[in-house]
CSV table of C-alpha atoms in Angstrom, one decimal:
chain,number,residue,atom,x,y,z
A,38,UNK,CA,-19.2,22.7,3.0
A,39,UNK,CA,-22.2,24.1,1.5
A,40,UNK,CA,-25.8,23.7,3.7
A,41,UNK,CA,-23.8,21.2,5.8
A,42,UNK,CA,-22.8,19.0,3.3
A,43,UNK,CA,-19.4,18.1,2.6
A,44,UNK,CA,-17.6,18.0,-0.6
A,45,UNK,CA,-15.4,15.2,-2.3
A,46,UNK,CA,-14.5,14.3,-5.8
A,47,UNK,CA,-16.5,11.0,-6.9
A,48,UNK,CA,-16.4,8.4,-9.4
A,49,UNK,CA,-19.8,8.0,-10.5
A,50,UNK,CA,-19.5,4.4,-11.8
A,51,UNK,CA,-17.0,1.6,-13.6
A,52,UNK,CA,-14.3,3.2,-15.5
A,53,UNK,CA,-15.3,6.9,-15.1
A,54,UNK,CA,-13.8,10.0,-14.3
A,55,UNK,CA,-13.9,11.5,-10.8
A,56,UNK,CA,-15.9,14.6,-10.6
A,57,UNK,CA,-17.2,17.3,-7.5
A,58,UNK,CA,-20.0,15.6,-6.0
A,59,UNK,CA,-21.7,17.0,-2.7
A,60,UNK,CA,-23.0,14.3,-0.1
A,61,UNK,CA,-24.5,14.6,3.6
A,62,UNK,CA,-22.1,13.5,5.9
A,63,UNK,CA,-22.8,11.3,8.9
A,64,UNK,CA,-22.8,13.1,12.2
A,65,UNK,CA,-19.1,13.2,13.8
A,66,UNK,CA,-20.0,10.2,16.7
A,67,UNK,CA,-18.9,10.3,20.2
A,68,UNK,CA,-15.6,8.4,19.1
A,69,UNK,CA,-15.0,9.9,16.1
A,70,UNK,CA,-12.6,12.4,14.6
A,71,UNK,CA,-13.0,14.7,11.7
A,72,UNK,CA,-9.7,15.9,10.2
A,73,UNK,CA,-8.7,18.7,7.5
A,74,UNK,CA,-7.4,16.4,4.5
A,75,UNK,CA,-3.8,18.2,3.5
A,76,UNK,CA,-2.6,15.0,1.5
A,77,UNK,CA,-3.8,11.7,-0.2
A,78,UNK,CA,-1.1,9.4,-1.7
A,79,UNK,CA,-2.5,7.8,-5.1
A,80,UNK,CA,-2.3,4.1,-5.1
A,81,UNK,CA,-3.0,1.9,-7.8
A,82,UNK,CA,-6.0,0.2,-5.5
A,83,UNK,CA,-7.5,3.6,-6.4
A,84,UNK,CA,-7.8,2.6,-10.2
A,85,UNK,CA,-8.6,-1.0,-9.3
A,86,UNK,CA,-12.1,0.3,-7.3
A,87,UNK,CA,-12.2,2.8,-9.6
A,88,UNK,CA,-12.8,0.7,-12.5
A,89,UNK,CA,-14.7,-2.1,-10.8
A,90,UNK,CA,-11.7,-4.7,-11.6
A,91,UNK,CA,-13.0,-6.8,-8.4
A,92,UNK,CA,-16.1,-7.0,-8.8
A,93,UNK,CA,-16.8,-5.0,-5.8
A,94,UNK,CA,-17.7,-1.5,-6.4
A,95,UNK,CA,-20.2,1.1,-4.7
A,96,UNK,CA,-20.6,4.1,-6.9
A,97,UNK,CA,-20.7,7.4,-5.9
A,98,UNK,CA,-17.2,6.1,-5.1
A,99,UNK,CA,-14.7,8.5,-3.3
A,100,UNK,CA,-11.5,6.7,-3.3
A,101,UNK,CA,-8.0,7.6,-1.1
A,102,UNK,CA,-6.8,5.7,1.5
A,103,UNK,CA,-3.2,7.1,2.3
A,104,UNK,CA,-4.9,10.3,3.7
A,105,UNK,CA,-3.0,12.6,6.0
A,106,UNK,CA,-4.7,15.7,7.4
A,107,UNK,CA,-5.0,17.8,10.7
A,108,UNK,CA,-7.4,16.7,13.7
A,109,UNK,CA,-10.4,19.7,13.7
A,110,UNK,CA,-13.1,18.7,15.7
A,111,UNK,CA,-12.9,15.4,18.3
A,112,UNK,CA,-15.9,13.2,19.3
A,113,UNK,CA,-17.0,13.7,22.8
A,114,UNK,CA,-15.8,10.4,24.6
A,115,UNK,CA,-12.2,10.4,22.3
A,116,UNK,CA,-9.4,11.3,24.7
A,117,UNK,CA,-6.4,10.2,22.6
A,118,UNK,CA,-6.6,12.7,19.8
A,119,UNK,CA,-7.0,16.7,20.2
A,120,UNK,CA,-7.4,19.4,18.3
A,121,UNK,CA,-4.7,20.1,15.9
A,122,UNK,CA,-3.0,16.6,16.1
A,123,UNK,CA,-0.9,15.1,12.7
A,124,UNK,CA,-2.5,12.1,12.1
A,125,UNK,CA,-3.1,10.0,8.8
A,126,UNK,CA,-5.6,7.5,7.8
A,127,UNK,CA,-4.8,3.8,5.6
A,128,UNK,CA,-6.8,0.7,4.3
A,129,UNK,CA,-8.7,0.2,7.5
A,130,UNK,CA,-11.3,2.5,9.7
A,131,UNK,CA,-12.6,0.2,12.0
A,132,UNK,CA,-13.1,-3.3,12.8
A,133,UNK,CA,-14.7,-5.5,15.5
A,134,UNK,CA,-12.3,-4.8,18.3
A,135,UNK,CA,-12.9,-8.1,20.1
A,136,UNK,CA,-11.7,-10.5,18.1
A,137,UNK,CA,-8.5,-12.5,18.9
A,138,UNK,CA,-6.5,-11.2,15.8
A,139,UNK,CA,-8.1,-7.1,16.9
A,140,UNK,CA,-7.0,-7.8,20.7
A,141,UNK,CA,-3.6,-8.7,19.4
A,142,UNK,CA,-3.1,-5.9,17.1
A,143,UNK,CA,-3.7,-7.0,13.8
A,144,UNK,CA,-7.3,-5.6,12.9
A,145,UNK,CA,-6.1,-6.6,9.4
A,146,UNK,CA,-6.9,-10.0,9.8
A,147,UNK,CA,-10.2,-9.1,12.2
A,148,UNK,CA,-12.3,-12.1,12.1
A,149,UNK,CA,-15.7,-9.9,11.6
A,150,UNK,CA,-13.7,-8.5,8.4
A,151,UNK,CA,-12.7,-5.3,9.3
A,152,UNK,CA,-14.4,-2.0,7.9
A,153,UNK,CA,-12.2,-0.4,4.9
A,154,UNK,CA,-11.9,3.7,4.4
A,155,UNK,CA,-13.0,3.1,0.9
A,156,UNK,CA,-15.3,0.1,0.8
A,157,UNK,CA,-19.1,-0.7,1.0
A,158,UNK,CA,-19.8,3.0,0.4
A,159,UNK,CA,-17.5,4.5,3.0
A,160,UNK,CA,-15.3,7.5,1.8
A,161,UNK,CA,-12.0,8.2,1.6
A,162,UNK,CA,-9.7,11.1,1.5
A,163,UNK,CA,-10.3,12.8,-1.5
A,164,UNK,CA,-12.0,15.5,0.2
A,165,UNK,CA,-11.4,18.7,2.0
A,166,UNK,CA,-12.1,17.1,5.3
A,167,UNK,CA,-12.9,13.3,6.4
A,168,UNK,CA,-14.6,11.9,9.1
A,169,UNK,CA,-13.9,8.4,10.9
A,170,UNK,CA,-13.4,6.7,13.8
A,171,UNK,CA,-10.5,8.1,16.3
A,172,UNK,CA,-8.7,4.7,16.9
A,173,UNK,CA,-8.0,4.6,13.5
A,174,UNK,CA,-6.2,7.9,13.2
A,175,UNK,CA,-2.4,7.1,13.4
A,176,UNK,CA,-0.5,10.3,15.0
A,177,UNK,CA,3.1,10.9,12.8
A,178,UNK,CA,6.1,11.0,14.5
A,179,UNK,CA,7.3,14.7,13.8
A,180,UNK,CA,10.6,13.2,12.3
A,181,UNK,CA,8.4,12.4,9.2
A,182,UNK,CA,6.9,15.2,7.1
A,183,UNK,CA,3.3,14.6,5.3
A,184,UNK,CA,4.5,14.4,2.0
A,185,UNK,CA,5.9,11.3,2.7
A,186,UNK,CA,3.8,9.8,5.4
A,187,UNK,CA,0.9,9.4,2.7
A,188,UNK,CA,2.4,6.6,0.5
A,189,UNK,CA,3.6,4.6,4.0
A,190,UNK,CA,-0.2,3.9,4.7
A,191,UNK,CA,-0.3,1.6,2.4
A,192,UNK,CA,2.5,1.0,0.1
A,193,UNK,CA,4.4,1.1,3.0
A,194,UNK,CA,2.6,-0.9,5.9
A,195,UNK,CA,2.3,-3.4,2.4
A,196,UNK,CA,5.7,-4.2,2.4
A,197,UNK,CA,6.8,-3.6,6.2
A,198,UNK,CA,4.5,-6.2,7.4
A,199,UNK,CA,5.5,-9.1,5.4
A,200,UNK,CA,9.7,-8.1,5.9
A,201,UNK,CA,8.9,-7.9,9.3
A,202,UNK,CA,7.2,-11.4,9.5
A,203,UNK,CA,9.7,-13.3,7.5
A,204,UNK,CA,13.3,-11.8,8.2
A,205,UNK,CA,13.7,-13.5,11.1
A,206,UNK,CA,17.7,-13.6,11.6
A,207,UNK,CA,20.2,-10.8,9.8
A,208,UNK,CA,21.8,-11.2,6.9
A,209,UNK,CA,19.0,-13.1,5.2
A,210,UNK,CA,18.6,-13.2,1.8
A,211,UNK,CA,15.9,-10.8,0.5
A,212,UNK,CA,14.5,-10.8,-3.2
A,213,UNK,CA,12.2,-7.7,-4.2
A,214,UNK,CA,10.3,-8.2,-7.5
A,215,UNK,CA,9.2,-5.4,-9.4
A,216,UNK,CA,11.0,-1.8,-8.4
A,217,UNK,CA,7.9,0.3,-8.4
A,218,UNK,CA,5.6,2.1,-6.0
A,219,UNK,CA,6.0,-0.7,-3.2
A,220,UNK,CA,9.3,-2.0,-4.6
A,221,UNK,CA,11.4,0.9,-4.0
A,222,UNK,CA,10.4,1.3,-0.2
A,223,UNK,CA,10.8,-2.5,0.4
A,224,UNK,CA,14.5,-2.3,-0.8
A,225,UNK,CA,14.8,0.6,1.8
A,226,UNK,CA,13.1,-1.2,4.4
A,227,UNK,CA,14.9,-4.6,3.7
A,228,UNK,CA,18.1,-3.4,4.3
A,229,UNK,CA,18.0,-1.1,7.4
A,230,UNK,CA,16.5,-4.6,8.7
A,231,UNK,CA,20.1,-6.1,8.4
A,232,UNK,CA,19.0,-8.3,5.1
A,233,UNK,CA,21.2,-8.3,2.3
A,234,UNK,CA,19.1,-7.1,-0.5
A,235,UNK,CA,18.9,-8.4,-4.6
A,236,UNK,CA,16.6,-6.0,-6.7
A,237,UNK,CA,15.0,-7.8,-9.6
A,238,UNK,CA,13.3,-5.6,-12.3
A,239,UNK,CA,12.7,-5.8,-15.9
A,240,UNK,CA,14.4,-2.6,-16.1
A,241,UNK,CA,18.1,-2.1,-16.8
A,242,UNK,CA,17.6,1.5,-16.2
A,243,UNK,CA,16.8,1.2,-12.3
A,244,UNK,CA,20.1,-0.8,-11.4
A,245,UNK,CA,21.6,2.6,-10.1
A,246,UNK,CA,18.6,3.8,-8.4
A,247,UNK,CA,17.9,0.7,-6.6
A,248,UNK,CA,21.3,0.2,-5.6
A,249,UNK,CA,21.2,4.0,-4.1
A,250,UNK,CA,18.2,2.5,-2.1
A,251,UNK,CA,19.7,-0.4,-0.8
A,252,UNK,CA,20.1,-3.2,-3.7
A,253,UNK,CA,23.5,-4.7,-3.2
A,254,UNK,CA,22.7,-7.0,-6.3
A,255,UNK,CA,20.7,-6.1,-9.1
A,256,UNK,CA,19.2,-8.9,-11.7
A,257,UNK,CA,17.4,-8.1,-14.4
A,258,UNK,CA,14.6,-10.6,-15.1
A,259,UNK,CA,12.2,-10.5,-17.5
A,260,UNK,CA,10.3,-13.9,-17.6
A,261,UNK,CA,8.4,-13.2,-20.6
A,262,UNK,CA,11.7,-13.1,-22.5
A,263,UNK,CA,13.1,-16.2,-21.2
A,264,UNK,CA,13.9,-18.8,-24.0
A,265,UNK,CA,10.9,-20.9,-25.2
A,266,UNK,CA,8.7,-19.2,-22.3
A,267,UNK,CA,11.1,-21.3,-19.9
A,268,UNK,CA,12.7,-19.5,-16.7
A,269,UNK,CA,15.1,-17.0,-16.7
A,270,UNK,CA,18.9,-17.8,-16.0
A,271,UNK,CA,19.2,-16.5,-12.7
A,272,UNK,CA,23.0,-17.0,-10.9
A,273,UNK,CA,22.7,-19.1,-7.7
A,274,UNK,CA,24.2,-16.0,-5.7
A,275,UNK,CA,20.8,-14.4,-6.7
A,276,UNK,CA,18.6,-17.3,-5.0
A,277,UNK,CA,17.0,-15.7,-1.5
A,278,UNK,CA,15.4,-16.5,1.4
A,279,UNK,CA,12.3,-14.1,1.0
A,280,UNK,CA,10.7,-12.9,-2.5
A,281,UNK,CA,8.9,-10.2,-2.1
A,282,UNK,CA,6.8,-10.0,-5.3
A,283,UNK,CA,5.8,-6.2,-5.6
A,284,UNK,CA,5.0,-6.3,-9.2
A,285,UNK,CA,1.4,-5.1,-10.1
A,286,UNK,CA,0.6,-7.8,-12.9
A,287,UNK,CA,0.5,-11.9,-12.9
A,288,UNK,CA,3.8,-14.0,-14.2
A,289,UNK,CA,3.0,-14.8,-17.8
A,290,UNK,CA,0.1,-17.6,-17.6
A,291,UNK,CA,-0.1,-17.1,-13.8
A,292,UNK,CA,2.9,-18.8,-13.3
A,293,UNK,CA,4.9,-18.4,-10.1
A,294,UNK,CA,7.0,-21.8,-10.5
A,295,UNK,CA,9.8,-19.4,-12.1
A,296,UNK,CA,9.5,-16.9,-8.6
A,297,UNK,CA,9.4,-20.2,-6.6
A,298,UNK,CA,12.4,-21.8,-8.0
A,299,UNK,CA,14.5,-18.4,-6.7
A,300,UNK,CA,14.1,-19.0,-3.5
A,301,UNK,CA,16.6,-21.4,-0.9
A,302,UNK,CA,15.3,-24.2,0.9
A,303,UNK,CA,13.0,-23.5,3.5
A,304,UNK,CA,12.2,-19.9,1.5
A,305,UNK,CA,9.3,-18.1,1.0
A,306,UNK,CA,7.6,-16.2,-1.7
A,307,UNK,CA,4.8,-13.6,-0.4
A,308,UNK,CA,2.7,-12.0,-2.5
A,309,UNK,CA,1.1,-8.4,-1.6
A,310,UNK,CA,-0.8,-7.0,-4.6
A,311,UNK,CA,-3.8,-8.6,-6.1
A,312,UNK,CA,-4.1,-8.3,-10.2
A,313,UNK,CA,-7.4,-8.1,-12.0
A,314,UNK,CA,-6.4,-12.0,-13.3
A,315,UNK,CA,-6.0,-13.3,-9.9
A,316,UNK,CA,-5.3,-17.1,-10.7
A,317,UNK,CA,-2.2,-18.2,-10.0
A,318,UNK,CA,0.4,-21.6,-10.6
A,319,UNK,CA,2.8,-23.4,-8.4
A,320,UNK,CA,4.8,-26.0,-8.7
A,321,UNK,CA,4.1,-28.6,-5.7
A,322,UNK,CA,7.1,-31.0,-6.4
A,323,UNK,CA,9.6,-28.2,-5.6
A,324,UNK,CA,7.3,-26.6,-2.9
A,325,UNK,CA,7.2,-30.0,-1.1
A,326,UNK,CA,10.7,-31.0,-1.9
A,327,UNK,CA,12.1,-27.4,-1.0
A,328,UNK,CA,10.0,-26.8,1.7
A,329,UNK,CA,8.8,-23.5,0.1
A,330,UNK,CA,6.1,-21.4,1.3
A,331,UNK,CA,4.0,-19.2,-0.2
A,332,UNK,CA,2.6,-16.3,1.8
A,333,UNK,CA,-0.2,-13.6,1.2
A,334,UNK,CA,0.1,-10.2,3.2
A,335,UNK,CA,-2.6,-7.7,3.7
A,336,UNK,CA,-1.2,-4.4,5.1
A,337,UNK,CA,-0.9,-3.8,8.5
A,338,UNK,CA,-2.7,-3.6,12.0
A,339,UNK,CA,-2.5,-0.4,14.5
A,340,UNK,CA,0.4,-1.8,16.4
A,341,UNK,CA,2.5,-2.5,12.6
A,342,UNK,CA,1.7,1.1,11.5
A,343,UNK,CA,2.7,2.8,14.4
A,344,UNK,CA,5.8,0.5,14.4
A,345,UNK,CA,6.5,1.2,10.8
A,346,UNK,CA,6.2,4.4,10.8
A,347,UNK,CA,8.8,4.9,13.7
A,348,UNK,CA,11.3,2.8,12.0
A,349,UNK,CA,11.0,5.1,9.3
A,350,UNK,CA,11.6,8.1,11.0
A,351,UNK,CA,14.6,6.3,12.7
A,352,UNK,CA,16.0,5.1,9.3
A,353,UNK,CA,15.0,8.0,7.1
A,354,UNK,CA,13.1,5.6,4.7
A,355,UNK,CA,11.2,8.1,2.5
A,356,UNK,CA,9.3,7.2,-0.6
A,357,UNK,CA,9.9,8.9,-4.0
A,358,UNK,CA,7.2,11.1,-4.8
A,359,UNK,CA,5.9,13.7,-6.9
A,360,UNK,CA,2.6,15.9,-6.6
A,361,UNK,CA,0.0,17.1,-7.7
A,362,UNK,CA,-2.9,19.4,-6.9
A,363,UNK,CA,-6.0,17.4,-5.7
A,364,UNK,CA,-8.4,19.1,-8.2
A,365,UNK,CA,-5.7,17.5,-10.8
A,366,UNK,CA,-7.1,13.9,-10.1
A,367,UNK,CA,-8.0,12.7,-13.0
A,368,UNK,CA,-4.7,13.7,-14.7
A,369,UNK,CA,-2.5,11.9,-11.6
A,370,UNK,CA,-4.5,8.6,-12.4
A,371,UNK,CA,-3.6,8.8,-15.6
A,372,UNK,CA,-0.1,9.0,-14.8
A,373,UNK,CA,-0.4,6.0,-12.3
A,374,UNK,CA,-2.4,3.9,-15.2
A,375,UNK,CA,0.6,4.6,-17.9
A,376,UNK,CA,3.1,4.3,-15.5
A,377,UNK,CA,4.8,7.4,-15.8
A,378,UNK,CA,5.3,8.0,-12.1
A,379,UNK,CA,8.7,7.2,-10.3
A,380,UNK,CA,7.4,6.4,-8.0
A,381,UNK,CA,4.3,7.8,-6.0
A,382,UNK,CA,2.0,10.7,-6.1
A,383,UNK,CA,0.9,12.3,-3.4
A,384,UNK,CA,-2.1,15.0,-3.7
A,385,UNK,CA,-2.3,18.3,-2.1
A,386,UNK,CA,-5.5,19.5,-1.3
A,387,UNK,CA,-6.3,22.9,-2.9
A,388,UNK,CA,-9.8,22.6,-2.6
């Protein structure tokens, strides 16, 4: 901090670089926390606000919203957290608290719209130290380290949530699409749920890794190469019961009729990222006919992250990362934009 301000690294507008930038902070509230930052998973969402693909950016914009750190300084009226305390920060800071959806849990879907980390001008975690509001602040069980907490608040809770929704009986059928950043920890999670697992990937070269996270069937499916733009030949021992479609980019044309028609009866296709292009296609005939459902999932609540986050400690479901020095920002997004990463980054603060 210099004069009481704090520092952060800031994009200054659409498709820039991130850069020191020195800000007043907001007085730590009566409910607040303020933690020392120690790690910040990269997620492409990061890039996406970065570069304004949603058309809704605030510039000076200080992204990270898989922050882990270490409790410093406590509101006065906040009796859960103290001093010292593990605790990491996703997606959400706040929301209304009173709504239905909040009173159950699932702030997520928070019918005032919750308040996101890194939205509407708020700031995230890359900085030395971040203040927000206590409830928020999800204590770590100490049977997972920080390194890989920081990916789990969001590209884990992304992919817990919906498996947790839709496998509903064991040995269900469970598709993952696109072996990646979230695809690698949903094959993990799938199977220590009891689901038998099928990783699809346009990659030949991930068969063995995805098998060593739980694949027990591996189909390589590359829609774009399918004869005459039609759908892949998938075998019918590959058809599932959930799709999760982890991929970070559309079906060619938008097309989900060739995810759709993996699926059994009475399956469901959920979708968890959002791509710049976000218009999609679906056949109706074999949605009706099928009784296919198509599902959206948008992280987690409080009650799914601390859930999550104890079933991974149980199961020892760790993402793949590599890191990086914080003050090396710029270079990790580049890695995340090429796709050189296998398959997170997580960022230590040095600064």
């Amino acid at each position: 901090m210099a004069d009481g301000k704090f520092f952060a690294y800031a994009c200054m507008g659409p498709k820039q670089k991130f850069e020191p930038f020195h800000y007043e902070p907001d007085p730590l509230g009566p409910n607040d926390v303020q933690i020392k930052v120690t790690h910040n998973g990269l997620c492409h969402t990061d890039l996406h606000l970065r570069d304004n693909d949603w058309n809704n950016g605030t510039y000076p914009f200080v992204a990270g919203h898989e922050v882990v750190g270490i409790v410093e300084q406590v509101g006065a009226n906040v009796t859960t957290h103290k001093v010292g305390d593990r605790v990491a920060y996703g997606w959400m800071r706040d929301s209304c608290r009173s709504c239905l959806s909040c009173i159950r849990g699932e702030e997520n879907l928070c019918a005032e719209g919750y308040t996101g980390l890194i939205l509407n001008g708020n700031k995230g975690g890359f900085q030395p130290r971040l203040r927000a509001p206590a409830d928020f602040a999800i204590k770590l069980p100490e049977g997972l380290d920080s390194v890989a907490a920081a990916p789990l608040m969001c590209a884990g809770i992304t992919v817990y949530s919906p498996l947790r929704t839709h496998i509903t009986r064991p040995g269900m059928k469970v598709g993952v699409v696109g072996i990646g950043g979230l695809g690698h920890l949903a094959l993990q999670i799938a199977r220590a749920m009891g689901a038998h697992v099928t990783a699809f990937s346009t990659s030949p070269t991930k068969e063995e890794e995805a098998r060593s996270m739980g694949a027990q069937q591996f189909v390589v499916y590359d829609a774009q190469a399918a004869p005459g733009g039609g759908h892949p030949e998938v075998p019918k021992s590959a058809h599932v019961d959930v799709l999760v479609n982890c991929a970070p980019v559309l079906p060619p044309n938008g097309d989900y009729r060739n995810f759709m028609s993996l699926l059994n009866p009475d399956g469901t296709l959920v979708l968890t990222g959002i791509p710049p292009d976000a218009v999609g296609q679906v056949g109706l005939l074999d949605l009706i006919f099928g009784q296919k459902k198509l599902a959206g999932s948008v992280v987690g609540g409080r009650m799914m992250l601390k859930e999550m986050f104890e079933f991974c400690a149980a199961n020892n479901i760790k993402p793949v990362t590599v890191t990086r020095p914080l003050s090396q920002l710029n270079e990790a997004m580049d890695e995340v934009e090429t796709n050189k990463v296998r398959y997170r980054i997580v960022l230590l603060t040095d600064v």
